[in-house]
XYZ file of C-alpha atoms in Angstrom:
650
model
C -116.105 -129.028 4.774
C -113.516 -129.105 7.736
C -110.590 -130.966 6.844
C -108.789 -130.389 10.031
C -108.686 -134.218 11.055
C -107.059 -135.004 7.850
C -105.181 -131.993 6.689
C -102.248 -130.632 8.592
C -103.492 -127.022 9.924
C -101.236 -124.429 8.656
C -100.961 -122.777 5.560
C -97.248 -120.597 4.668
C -97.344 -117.650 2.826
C -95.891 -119.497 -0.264
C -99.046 -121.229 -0.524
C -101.584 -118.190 -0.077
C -99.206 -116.817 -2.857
C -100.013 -119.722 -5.133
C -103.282 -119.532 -4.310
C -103.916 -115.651 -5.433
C -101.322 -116.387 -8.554
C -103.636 -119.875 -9.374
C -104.904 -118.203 -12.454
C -101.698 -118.280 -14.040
C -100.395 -121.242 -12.540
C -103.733 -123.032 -14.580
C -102.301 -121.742 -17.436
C -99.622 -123.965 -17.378
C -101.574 -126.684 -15.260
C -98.595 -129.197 -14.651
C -99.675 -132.935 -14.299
C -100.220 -134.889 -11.804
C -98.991 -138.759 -12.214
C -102.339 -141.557 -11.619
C -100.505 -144.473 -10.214
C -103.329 -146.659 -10.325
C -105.745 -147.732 -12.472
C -103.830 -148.207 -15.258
C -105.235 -146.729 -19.086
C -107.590 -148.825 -20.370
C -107.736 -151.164 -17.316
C -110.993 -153.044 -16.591
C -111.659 -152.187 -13.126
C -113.650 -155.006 -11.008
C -115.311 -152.588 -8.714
C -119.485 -152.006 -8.101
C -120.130 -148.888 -6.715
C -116.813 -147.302 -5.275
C -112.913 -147.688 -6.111
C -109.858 -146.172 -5.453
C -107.294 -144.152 -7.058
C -103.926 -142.964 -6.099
C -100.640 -141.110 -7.832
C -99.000 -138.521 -6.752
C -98.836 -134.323 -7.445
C -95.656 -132.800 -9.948
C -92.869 -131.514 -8.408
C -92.242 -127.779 -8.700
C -95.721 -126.634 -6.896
C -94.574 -123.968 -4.217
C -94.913 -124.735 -0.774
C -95.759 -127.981 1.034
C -97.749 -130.607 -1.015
C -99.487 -131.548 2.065
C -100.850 -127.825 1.957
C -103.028 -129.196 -1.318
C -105.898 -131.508 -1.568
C -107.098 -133.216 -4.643
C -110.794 -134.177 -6.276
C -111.733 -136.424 -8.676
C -114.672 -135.448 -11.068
C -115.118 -132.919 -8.964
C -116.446 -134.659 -5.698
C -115.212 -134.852 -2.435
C -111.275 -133.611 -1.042
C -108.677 -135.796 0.146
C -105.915 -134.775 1.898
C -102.220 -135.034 -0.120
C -99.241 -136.421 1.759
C -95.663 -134.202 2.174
C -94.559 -136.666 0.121
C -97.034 -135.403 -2.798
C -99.041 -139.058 -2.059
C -102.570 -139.149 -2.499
C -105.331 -141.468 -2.509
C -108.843 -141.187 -3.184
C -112.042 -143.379 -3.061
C -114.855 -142.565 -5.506
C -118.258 -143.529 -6.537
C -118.159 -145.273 -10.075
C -121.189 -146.092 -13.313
C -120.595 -149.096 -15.379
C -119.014 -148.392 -18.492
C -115.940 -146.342 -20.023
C -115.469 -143.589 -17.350
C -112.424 -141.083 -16.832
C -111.469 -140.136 -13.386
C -109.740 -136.564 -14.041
C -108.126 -135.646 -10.789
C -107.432 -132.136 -9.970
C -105.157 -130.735 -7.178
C -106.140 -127.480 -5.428
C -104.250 -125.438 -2.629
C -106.106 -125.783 1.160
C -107.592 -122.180 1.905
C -106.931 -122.090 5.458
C -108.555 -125.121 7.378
C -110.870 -125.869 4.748
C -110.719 -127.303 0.953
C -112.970 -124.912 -1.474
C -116.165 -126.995 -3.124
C -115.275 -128.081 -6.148
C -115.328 -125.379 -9.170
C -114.589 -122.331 -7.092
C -111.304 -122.075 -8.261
C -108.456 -122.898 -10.835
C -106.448 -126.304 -10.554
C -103.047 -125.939 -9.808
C -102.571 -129.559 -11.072
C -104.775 -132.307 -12.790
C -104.521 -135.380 -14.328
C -106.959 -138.121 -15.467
C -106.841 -141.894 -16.817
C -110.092 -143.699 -18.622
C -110.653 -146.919 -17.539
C -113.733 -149.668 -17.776
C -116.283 -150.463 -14.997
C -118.062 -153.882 -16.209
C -121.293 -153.856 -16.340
C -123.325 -156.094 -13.881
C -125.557 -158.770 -15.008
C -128.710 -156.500 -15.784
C -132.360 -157.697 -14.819
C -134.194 -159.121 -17.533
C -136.949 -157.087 -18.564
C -140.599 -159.207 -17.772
C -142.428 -157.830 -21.105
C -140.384 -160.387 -23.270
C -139.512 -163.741 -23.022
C -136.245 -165.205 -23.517
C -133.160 -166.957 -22.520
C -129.969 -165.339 -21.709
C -127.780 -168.538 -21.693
C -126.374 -171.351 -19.304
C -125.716 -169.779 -15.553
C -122.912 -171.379 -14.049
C -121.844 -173.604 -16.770
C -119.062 -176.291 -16.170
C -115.808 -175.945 -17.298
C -116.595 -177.964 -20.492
C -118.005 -180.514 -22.312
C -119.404 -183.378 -19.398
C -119.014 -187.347 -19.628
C -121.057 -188.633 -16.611
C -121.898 -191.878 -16.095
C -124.904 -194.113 -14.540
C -125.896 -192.568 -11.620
C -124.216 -189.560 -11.551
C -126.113 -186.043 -11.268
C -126.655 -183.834 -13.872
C -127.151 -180.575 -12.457
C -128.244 -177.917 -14.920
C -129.072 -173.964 -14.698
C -129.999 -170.799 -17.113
C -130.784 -167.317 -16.800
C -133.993 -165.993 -18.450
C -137.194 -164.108 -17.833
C -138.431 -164.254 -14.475
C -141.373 -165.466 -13.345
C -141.916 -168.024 -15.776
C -141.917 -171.589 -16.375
C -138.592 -173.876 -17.408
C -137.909 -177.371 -18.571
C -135.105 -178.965 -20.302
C -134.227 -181.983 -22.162
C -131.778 -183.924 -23.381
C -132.341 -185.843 -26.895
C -132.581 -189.976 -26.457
C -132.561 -189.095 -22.371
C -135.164 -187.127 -21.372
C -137.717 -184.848 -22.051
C -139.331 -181.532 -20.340
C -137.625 -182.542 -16.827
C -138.824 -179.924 -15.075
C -137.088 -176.754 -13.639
C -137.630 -173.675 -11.429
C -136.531 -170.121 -10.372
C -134.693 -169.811 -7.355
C -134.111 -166.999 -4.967
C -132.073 -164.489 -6.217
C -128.702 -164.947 -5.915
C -125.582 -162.034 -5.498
C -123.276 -161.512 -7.566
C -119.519 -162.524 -6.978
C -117.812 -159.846 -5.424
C -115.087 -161.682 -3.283
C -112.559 -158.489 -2.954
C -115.578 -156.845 -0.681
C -116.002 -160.513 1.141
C -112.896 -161.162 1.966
C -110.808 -157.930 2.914
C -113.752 -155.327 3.549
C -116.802 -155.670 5.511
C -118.629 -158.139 3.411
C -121.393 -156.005 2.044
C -122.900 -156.993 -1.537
C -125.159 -154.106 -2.979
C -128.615 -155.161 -4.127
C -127.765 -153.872 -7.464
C -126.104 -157.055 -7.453
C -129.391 -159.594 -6.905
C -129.629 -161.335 -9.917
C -133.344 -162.601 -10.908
C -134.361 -165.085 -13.206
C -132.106 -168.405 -12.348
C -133.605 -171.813 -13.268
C -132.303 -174.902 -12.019
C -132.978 -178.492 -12.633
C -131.039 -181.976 -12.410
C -131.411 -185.450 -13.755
C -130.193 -188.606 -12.105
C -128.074 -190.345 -15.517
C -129.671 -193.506 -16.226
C -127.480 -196.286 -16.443
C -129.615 -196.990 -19.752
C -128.443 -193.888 -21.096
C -126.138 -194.151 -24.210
C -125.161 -190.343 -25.589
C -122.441 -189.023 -26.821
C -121.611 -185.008 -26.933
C -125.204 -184.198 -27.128
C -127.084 -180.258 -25.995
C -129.209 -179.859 -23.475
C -132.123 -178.162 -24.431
C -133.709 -175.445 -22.681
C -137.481 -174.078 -22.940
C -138.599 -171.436 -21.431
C -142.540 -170.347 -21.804
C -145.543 -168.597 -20.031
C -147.194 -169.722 -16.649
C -150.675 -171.362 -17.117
C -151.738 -168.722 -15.302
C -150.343 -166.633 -17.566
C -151.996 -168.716 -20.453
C -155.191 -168.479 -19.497
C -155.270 -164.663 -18.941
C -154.067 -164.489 -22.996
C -156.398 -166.715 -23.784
C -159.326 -164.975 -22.279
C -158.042 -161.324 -24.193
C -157.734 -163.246 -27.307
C -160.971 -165.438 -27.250
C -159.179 -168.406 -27.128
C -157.083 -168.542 -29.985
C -153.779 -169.580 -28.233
C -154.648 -173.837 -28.524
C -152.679 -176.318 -28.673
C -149.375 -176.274 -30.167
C -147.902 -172.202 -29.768
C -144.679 -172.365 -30.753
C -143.461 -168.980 -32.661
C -147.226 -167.609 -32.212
C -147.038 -163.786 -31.034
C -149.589 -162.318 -28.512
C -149.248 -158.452 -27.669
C -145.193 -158.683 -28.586
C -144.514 -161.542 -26.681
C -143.610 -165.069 -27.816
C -145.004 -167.846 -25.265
C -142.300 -170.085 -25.390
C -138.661 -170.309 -26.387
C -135.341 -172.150 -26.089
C -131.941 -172.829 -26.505
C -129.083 -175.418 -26.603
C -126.773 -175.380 -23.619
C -122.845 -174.113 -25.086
C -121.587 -177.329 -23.433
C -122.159 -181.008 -24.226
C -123.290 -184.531 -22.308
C -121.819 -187.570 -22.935
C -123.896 -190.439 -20.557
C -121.739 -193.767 -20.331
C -119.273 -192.922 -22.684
C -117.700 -196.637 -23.642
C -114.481 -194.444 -23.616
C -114.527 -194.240 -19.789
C -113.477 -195.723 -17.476
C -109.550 -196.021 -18.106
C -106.273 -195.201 -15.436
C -104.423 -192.580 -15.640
C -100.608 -192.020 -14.064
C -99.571 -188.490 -12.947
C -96.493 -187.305 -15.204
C -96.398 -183.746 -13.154
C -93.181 -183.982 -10.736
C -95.822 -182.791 -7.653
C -99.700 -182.302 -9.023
C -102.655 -180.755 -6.867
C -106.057 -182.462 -7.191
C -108.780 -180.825 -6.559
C -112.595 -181.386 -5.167
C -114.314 -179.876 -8.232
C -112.064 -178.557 -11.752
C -110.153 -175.177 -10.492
C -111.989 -175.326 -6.952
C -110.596 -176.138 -3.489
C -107.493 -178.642 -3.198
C -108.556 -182.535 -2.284
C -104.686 -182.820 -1.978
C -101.409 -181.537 -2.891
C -97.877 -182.594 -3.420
C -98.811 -186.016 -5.489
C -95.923 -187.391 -7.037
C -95.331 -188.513 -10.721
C -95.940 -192.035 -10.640
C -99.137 -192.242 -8.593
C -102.022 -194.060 -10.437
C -106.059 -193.638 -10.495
C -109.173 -194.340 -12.272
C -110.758 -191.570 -14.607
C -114.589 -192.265 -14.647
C -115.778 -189.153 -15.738
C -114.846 -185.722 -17.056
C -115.512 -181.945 -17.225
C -114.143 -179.906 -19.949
C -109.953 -179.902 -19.786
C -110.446 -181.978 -16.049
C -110.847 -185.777 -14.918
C -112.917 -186.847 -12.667
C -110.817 -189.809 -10.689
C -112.851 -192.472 -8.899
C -110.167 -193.083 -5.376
C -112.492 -195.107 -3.035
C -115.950 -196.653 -3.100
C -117.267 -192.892 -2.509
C -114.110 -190.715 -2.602
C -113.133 -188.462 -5.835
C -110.842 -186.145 -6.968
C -110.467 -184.217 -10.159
C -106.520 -183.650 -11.972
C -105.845 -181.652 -14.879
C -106.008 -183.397 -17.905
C -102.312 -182.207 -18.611
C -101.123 -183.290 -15.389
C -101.878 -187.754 -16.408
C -101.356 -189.745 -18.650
C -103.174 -192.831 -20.076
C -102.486 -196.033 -19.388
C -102.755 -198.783 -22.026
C -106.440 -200.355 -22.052
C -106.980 -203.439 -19.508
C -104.489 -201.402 -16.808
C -106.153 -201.134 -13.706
C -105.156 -198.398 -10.733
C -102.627 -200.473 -8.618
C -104.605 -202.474 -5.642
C -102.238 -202.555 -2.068
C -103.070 -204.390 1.256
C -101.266 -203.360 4.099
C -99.386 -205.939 6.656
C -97.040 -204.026 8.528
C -96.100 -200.009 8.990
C -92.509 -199.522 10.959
C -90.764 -196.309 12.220
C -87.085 -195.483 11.916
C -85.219 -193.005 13.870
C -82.958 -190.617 11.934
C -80.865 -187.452 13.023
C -83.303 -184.658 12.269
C -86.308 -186.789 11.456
C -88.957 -190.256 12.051
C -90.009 -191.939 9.573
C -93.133 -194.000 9.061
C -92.861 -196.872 6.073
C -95.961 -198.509 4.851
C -95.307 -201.152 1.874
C -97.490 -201.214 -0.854
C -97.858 -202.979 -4.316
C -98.093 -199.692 -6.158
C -98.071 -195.524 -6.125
C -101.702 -194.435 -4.728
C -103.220 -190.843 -4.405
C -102.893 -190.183 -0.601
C -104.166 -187.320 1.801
C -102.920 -185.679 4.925
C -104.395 -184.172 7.430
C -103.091 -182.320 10.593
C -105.624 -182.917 13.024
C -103.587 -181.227 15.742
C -100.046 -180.306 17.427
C -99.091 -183.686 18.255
C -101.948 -185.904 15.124
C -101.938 -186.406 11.760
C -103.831 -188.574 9.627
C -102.708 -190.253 6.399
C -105.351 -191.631 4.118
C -104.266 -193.865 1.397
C -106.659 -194.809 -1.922
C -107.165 -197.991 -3.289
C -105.553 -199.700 -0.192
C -107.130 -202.625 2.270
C -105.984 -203.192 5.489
C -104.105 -206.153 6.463
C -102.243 -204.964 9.449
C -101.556 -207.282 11.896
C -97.893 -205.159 12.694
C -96.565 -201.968 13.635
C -93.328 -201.975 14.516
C -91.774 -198.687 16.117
C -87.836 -198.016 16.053
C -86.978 -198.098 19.993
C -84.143 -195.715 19.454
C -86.908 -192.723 18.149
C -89.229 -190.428 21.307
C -90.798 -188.249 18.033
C -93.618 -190.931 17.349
C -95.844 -191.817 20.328
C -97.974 -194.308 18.477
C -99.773 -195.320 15.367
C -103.204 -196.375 15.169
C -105.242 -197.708 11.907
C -108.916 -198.109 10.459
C -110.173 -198.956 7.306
C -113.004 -196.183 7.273
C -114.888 -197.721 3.837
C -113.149 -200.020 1.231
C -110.297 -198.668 -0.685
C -109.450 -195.958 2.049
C -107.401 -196.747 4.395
C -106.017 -194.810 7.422
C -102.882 -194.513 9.834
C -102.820 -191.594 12.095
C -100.056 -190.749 14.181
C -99.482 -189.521 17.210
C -96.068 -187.139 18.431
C -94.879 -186.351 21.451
C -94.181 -182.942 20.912
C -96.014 -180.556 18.375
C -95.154 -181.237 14.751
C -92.506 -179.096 13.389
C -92.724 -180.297 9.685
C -93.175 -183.256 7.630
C -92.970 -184.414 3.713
C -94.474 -187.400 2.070
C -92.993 -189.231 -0.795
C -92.565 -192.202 -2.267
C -89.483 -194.649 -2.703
C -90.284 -197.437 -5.503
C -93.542 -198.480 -4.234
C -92.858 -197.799 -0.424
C -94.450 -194.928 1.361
C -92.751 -192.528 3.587
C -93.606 -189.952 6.168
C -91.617 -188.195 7.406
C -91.901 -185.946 10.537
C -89.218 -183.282 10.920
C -87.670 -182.688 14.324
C -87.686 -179.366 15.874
C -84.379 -177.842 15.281
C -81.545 -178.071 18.698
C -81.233 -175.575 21.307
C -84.605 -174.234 21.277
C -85.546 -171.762 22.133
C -82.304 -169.553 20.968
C -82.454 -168.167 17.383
C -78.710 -168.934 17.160
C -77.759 -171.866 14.400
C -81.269 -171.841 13.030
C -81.321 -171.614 9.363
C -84.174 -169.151 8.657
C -85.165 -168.532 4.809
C -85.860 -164.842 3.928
C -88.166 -164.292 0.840
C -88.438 -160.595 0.159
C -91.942 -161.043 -1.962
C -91.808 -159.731 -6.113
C -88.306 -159.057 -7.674
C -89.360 -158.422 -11.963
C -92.900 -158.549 -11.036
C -92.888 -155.209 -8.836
C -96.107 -155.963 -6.927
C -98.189 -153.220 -5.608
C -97.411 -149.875 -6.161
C -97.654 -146.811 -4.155
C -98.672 -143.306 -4.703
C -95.239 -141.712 -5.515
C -94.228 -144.630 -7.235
C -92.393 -146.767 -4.376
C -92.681 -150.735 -5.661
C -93.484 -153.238 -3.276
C -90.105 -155.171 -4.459
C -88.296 -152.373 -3.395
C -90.144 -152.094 -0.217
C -90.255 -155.460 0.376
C -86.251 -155.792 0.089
C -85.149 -153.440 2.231
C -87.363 -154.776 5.295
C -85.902 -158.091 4.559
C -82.040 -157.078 4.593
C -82.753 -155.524 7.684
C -84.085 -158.672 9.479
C -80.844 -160.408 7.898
C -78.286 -158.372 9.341
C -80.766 -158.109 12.936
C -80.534 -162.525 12.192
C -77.239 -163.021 11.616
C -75.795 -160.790 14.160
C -77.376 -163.157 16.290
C -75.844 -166.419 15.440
C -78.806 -167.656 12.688
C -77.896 -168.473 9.248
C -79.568 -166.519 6.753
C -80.975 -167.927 2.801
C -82.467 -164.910 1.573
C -84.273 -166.048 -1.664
C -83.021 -163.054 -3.232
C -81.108 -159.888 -1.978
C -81.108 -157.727 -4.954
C -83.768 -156.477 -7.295
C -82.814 -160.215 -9.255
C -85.726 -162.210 -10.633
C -86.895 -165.294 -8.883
C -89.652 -166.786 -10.077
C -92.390 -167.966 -7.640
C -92.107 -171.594 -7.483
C -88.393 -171.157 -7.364
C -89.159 -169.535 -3.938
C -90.058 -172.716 -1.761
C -87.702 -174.582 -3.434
C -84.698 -172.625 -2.548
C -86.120 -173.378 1.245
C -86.503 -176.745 0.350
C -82.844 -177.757 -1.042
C -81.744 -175.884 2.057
C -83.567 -177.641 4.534
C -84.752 -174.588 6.085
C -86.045 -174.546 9.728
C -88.018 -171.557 9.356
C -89.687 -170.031 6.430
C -90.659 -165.802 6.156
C -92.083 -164.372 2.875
C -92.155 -160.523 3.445
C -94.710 -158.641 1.644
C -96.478 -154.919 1.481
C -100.155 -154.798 1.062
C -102.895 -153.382 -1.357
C -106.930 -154.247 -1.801
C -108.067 -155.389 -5.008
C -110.663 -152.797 -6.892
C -113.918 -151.445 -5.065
C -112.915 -151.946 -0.915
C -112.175 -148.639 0.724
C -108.656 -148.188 1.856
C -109.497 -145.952 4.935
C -111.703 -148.352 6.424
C -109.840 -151.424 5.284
C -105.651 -151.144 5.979
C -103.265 -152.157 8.308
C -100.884 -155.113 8.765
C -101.886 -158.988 8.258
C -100.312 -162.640 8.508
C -101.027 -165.378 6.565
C -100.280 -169.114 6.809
C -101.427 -172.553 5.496
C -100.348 -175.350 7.457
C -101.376 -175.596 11.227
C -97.946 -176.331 12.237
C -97.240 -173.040 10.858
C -100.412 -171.485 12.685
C -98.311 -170.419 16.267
C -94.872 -168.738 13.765
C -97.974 -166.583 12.144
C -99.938 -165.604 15.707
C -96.097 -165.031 17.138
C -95.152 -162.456 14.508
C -98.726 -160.956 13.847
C -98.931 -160.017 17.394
C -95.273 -158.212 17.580
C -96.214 -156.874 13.740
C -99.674 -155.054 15.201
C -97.681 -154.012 18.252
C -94.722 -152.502 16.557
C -96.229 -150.585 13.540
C -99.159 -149.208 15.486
C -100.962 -150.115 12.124
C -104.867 -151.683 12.551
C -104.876 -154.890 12.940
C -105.939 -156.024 9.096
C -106.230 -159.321 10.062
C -104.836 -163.048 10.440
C -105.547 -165.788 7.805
C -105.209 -169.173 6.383
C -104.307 -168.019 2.728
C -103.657 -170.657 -0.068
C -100.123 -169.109 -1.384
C -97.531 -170.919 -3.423
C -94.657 -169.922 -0.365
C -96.787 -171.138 2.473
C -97.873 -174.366 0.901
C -94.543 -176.372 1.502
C -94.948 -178.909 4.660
C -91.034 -179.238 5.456
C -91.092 -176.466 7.922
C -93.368 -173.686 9.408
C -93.871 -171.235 6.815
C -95.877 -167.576 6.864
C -96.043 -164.071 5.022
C -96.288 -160.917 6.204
C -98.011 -158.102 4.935
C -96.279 -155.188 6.842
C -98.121 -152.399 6.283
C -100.179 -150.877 2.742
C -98.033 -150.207 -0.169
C -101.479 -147.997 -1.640
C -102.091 -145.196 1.225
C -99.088 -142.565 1.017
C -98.895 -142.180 5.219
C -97.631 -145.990 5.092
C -95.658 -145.554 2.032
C -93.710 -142.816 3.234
C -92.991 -144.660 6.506
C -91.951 -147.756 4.260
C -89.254 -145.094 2.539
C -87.655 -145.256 5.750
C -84.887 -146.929 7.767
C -86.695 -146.574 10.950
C -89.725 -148.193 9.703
C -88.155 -150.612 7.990
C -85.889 -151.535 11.099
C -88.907 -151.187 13.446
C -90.658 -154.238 11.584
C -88.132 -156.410 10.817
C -87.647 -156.454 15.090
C -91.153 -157.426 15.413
C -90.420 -160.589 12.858
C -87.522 -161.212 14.837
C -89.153 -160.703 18.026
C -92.235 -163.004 16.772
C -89.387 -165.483 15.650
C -88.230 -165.690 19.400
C -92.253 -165.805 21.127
C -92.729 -168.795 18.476
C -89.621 -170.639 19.601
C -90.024 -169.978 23.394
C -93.761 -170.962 22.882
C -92.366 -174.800 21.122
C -90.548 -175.341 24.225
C -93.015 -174.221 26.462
C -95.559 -176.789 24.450
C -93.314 -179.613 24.094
């Protein structure tokens, strides 16, 4: 096998030395250091995964004048840096990936076992199993597919959605005691297996290893008659008629009737087995309000699923009607609902209704840096915004009736165009506003039991960088992040590309918060909120890149941008495009990404993923002060595009 496209071509005398003395360099056989997977790790891969480290010191000649294998298979190239990385088939189970290092004969690597290593190493690790097919020569029930988070309390009129995995091919019911009985259910289409590394960062291919057979699903509608408390659901699984009939025919007809534990030819015709959650069906616990006691809480549209809002203050009110293991499910409007934490409320005393607002009148005042908009109510209620575009964003408030008959703007404020209302279905009602010039920022909060939002003005003198207070967050500090193959941590990587942009900042008139600018521990959270008390006017979290298990780094690499907001959506496109430009990395993509850092409204906010921390060509280059100066110049350039685009737009 040619490695010429991968290998540098040349081969010093040092190295044809080493490889006529490798017999007695094997005797020593020095090791070579597996950066990744850790011993013992579990690794979430299916077919393929990677592995990196890097070769011992002390080999003579260059280390890019050696290739490595692991178990044997395929070469890959070793950086002058002794980097390597390789990407392997894998088996489920307990496998060992022993990693051997070999000298390049030439332009070509020798197959596997024709000589001596000058170097190995190896690390045993886990590949989980996948779900396995069910064999069809027994029946049986595996267990509840998809189960909730918990124990359910659903009330009249709710959906009880249910689902197991079993034998395919056969027939399902299930019931629940004092409910129902033998509500039918059936086998759908096979379904893949979650794989959502591959999905979201490779090239979306699931392996049909991964079809799972042998899902039944049913669903009741809860009667409001319906009186349980924490019982099973029972499922049954048994034989087709069909299937039946054949038995009876080869056994004369002696299956009849009832056939319960009755064996035919080693199979049992019918079998079940009690859900491992519970149903409660109009509890007379529920319904009762709740107050959040978190300082800002994040509901959600299902328990640990997408966010129905964030940034809720303590104080805001809502009926729970319903719940799912450790979650509440909070009624909001005549259709609307959420679901909080059930360490996130609190519960109010019994008779205490969520408060109940109308809305008369909704002003705007002018400030230095900022509009507000105030809408009175009679109490805290869950609330949603939306940016609909630039210059529009909707606010939708819960258990709230319009009464507007005002709007009264502050004369002295040009931010706010107008403000427009509906009452889309009762208990949710709506203000959207309209800017004159794209939105730069904004925060909602309450004051006692007013309302505010506020929309941040774009900071003076556009578009110069000078005076702007930009936020720095080198990414990881105690946590090291990713790791590369000669042992480079993405903190450290991550810091020096941010003191770079600093001093490239500062020397031209911007002040600088860097969230950290030695290897001191900040924790996550602490992150925005440094941005926050500094009321920054630009936001950049600076991170290096790896994949999670299974996606192939040589197809999948290169530098990415992520934001959350739209208002932060042209800062991201700015500095992605300068990023791709200046690194001459692939283009690895640009994304809405739910992180903790991006998820502040005050101010346009994005992270960068420079270049990949896991591949030893981009680790070397992020060793260096060219590199690192090269990038943080794009973010500054991108910085610049973004603030000449604002007043361009405005």
């Amino acid at each position: 096998m040619s490695l010429r496209s991968t290998f540098r071509n040349r081969l010093p005398l040092a190295a044809a030395l080493v490889w006529l003395g490798v017999t007695a360099a094997s005797q020593t056989n020095p090791g070579i250091t597996i950066i990744y997977p850790k011993p013992g790790q579990t690794v979430g891969a299916v077919d393929s995964t990677f592995v990196l480290g890097h070769l011992p010191e002390g080999l003579s000649g260059e280390l890019d004048e050696y290739y490595v294998t692991v178990n044997g298979g395929s070469a890959f190239p070793v950086h002058r840096d002794g980097g390597w990385i390789a990407f392997v088939p894998v088996m489920p189970g307990d496998l060992t990936f022993t990693v051997d290092a070999y000298p390049l004969h030439g332009e070509r690597a020798e197959p596997a076992g024709a000589s001596f290593p000058v170097a190995s190493g190896s690390v045993s690790v886990i590949i989980p199993q996948p779900l396995p097919p069910l064999r069809h020569d027994s029946v049986q029930i595996l267990g509840d597919f998809q189960p909730p988070q918990g124990d359910l309390s659903l009330r009249g009129g709710d959906m009880l959605a249910v689902s197991f995995r079993g034998t395919p091919g056969l027939s399902a019911w299930f019931s629940i005691s004092g409910v129902a009985d033998s509500v039918p259910m059936s086998e759908g289409e096979p379904r893949p297996q979650a794989y959502w590394g591959e999905s979201v960062f490779g090239a979306g291919a699931i392996p049909d290893s991964l079809l799972m057979r042998g899902i039944y699903w049913g669903f009741l509608t809860v009667p409001e008659s319906a009186r349980v408390v924490d019982s099973p659901i029972m499922y049954r699984l048994g034989l087709s008629e069909d299937a039946l009939r054949t038995m009876r025919l080869l056994t004369g007809g002696a299956i009849t009737g009832t056939i319960g534990d009755s064996t035919f030819f080693g199979l049992r015709p019918l079998v079940s087995r009690r859900s491992a959650y519970r149903v409660s069906m109009n509890d007379p616990d529920f319904p009762f309000t709740v107050r959040f006691v978190d300082s800002v809480q994040i509901i959600r549209h299902e328990p640990r699923r997408g966010y129905f809002s964030i940034f809720q203050p303590a104080g805001v009110e809502a009926l729970a009607v319903g719940a799912e293991g450790d979650w509440y499910r909070l009624q909001l409007s005549e259709t609307q609902y959420a679901w909080a934490a059930k360490t996130s409320v609190e519960r109010r005393p019994p008779g205490i209704l969520p408060p109940k607002s109308y809305v008369r009148v909704i002003r705007t005042y002018a400030q230095e840096d900022h509009a507000r908009v105030e809408i009175a109510l009679s109490g805290q209620h869950v609330f949603q915004v939306f940016e609909e575009s630039a210059t529009r964003i909707r606010v939708r408030l819960f258990g709230v009736t319009s009464d507007t008959d005002w709007i009264r703007y502050d004369t002295r404020d040009s931010l706010i165009e107008h403000i427009t209302w509906n009452q889309p279905e009762p208990g949710c009602y709506e203000a959207v506003v309209t800017t004159s010039r794209p939105i730069w920022g904004y925060d909602t909060y309450y004051e006692g039991t007013r309302f505010y939002l506020q929309i941040n003005r774009a900071p003076e003198d556009l578009p110069s960088v000078e005076g702007k207070r930009i936020v720095i967050d080198p990414g990881h500090s105690a946590d090291p992040g990713s790791v590369g193959p000669t042992g480079l941590t993405e903190a450290e990587a991550n810091l020096g590309i941010a003191l770079v942009l600093e001093e490239l900042l500062e020397h031209r008139g911007a002040e600088v918060i860097m969230t950290r600018s030695d290897a001191s521990h900040v924790a996550l959270y602490d992150r925005p909120a440094i941005a926050k008390l500094a009321d920054a006017d630009l936001f950049v979290s600076i991170h290096n890149n790896a994949l999670p298990d299974g996606v192939n780094p040589f197809v999948n690499h290169g530098t990415s941008t992520y934001y959350y907001h739209p208002h932060s959506l042209a800062l991201g496109r700015a500095i992605h495009r300068r990023m791709v430009d200046a690194t001459g990395l692939p283009d690895h993509g640009f994304y809405h990404g739910n992180l903790a850092v991006n998820r502040p409204t005050q101010y346009p906010a994005v992270l960068v993923e420079c270049a990949f921390m896991i591949l030893p060509e981009q680790e070397a280059m992020l060793k260096t002060e060219s590199f690192r100066i090269e990038v943080a110049r794009a973010i500054a350039a991108g910085i610049d595009d973004f603030l000449k685009e604002y007043v361009h737009d405005r």
